[in-house]
Each structure stands twice: as C-alpha cells, then as structure tokens.
PDB file of C-alpha atoms in Angstrom:
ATOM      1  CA  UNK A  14      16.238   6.503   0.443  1.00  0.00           C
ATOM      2  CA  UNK A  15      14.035   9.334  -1.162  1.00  0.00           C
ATOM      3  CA  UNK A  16      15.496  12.622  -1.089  1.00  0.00           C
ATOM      4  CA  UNK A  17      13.426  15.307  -2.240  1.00  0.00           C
ATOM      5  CA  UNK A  18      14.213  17.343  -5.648  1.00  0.00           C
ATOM      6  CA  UNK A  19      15.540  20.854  -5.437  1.00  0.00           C
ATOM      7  CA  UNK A  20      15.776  22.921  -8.723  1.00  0.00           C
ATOM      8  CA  UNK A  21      19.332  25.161  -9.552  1.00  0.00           C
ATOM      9  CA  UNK A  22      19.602  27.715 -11.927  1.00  0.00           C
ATOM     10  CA  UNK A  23      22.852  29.389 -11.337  1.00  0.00           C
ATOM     11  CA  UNK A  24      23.020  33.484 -12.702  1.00  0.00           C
ATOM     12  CA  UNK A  25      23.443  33.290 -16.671  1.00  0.00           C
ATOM     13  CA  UNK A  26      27.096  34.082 -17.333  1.00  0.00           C
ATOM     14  CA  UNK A  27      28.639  35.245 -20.759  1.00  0.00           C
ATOM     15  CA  UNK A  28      31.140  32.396 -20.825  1.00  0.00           C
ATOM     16  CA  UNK A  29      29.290  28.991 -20.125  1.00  0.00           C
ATOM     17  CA  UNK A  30      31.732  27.004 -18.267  1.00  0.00           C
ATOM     18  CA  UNK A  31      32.168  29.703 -15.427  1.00  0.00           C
ATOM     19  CA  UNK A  32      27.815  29.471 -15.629  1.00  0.00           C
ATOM     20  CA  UNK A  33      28.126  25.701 -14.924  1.00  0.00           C
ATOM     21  CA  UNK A  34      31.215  25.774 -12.608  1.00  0.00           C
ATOM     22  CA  UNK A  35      28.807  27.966 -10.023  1.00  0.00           C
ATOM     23  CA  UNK A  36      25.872  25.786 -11.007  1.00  0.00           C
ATOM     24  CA  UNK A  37      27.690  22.353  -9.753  1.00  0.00           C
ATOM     25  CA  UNK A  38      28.916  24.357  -6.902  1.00  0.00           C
ATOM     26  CA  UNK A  39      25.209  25.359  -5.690  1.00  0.00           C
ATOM     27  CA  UNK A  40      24.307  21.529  -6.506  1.00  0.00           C
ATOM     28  CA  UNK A  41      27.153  19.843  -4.516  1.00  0.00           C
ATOM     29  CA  UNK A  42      26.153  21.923  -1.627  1.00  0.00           C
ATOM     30  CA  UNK A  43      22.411  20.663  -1.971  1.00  0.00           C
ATOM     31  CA  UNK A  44      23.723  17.264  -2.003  1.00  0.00           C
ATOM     32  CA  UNK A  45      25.190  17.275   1.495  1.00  0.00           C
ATOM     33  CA  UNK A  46      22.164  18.876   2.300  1.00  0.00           C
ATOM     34  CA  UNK A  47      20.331  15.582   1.444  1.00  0.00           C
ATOM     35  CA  UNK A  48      18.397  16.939  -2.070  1.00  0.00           C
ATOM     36  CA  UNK A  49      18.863  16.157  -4.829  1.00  0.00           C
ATOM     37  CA  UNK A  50      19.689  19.116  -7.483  1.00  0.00           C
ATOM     38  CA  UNK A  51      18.119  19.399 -10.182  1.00  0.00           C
ATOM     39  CA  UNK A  52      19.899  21.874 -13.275  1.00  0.00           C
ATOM     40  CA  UNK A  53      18.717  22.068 -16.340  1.00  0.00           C
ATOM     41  CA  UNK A  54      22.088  24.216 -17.404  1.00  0.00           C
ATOM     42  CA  UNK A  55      24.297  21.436 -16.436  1.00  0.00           C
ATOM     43  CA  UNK A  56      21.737  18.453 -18.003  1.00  0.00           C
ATOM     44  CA  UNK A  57      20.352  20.325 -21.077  1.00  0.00           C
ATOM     45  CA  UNK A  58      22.829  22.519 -22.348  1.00  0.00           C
ATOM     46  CA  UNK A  59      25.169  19.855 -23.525  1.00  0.00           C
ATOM     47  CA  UNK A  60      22.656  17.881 -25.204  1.00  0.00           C
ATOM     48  CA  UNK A  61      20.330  20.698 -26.858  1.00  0.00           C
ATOM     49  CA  UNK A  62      20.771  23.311 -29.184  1.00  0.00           C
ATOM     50  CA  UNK A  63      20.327  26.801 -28.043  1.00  0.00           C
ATOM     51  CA  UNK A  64      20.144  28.179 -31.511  1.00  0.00           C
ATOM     52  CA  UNK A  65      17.126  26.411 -32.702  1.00  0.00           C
ATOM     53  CA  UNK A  66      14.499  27.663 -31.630  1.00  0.00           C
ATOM     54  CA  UNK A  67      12.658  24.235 -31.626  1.00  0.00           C
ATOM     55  CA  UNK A  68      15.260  22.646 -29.376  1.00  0.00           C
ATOM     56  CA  UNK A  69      15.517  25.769 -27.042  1.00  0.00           C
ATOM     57  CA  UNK A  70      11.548  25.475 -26.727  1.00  0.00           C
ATOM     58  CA  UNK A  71      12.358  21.968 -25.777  1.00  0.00           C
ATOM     59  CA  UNK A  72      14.659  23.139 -23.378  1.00  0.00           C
ATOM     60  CA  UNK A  73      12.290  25.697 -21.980  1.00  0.00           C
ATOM     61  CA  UNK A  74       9.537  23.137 -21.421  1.00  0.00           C
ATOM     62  CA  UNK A  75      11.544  20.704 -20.109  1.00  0.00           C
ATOM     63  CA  UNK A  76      13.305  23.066 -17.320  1.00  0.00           C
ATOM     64  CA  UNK A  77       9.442  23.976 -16.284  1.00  0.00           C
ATOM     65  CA  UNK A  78       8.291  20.820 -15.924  1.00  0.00           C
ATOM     66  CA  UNK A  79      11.537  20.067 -13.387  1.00  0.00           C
ATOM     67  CA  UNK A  80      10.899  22.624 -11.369  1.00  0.00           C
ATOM     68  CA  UNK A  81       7.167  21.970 -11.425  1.00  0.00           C
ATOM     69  CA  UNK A  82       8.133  18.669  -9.650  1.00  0.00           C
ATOM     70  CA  UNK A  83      11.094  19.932  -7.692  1.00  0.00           C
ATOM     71  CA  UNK A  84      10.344  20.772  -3.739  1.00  0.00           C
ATOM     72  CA  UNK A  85      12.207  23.543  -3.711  1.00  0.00           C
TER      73      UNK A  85
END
C-alpha cells in the first residue's frame, strides 16, 4: 500500500533527546494518519556528525532533498 511521505522537523531543543522525543511524537501521529514521516533529526543525527562541517553539509543536503520528495 503506498502511503504518501510527510516531512517532520520538530522545534530545535538545547538537549537532543527531548528534540527527538517530540519529533517521534509528531511522527507516530502521522502514522495513524496513514503517512509516512519522514525526520531527518531522528535518521541523521545519530549517524552524522554535526561538528564537521562536511558531514553537517551532508546532512543539510540530504534533509532538502526529503522534503523535496515529501507531500507534505
């Protein structure tokens, strides 16, 4: 079943985890809404980073071209 893409990006937080705790919130509610989210905070962050600049570039691009393809 195809369920379109819908982009989250939760309000930037000092402390991370409280960032990401909101983030899954906003995409659990999506998925009973029949999307399916799409965060960059919750995918990325973990994997890249943030200090090098080359890697948060990376991240940057990357989050645009999600939300380029994401319906909402």
């Amino acid at each position: 079943m195809y369920k379109p893409w819908a982009y989250v990006s939760s309000a930037w937080d000092e402390d991370s985890r409280k960032a990401k705790k909101i983030a899954k919130k906003y995409c659990r509610q999506l998925y009973n809404a029949g999307y399916t989210p799409i965060c960059p905070l919750i995918s990325f962050m973990d994997l890249l980073d943030d200090e090098k600049a080359d890697e948060h570039r990376d991240y940057l691009d990357m989050s645009e071209e999600l939300l380029r393809r994401s319906r909402i």
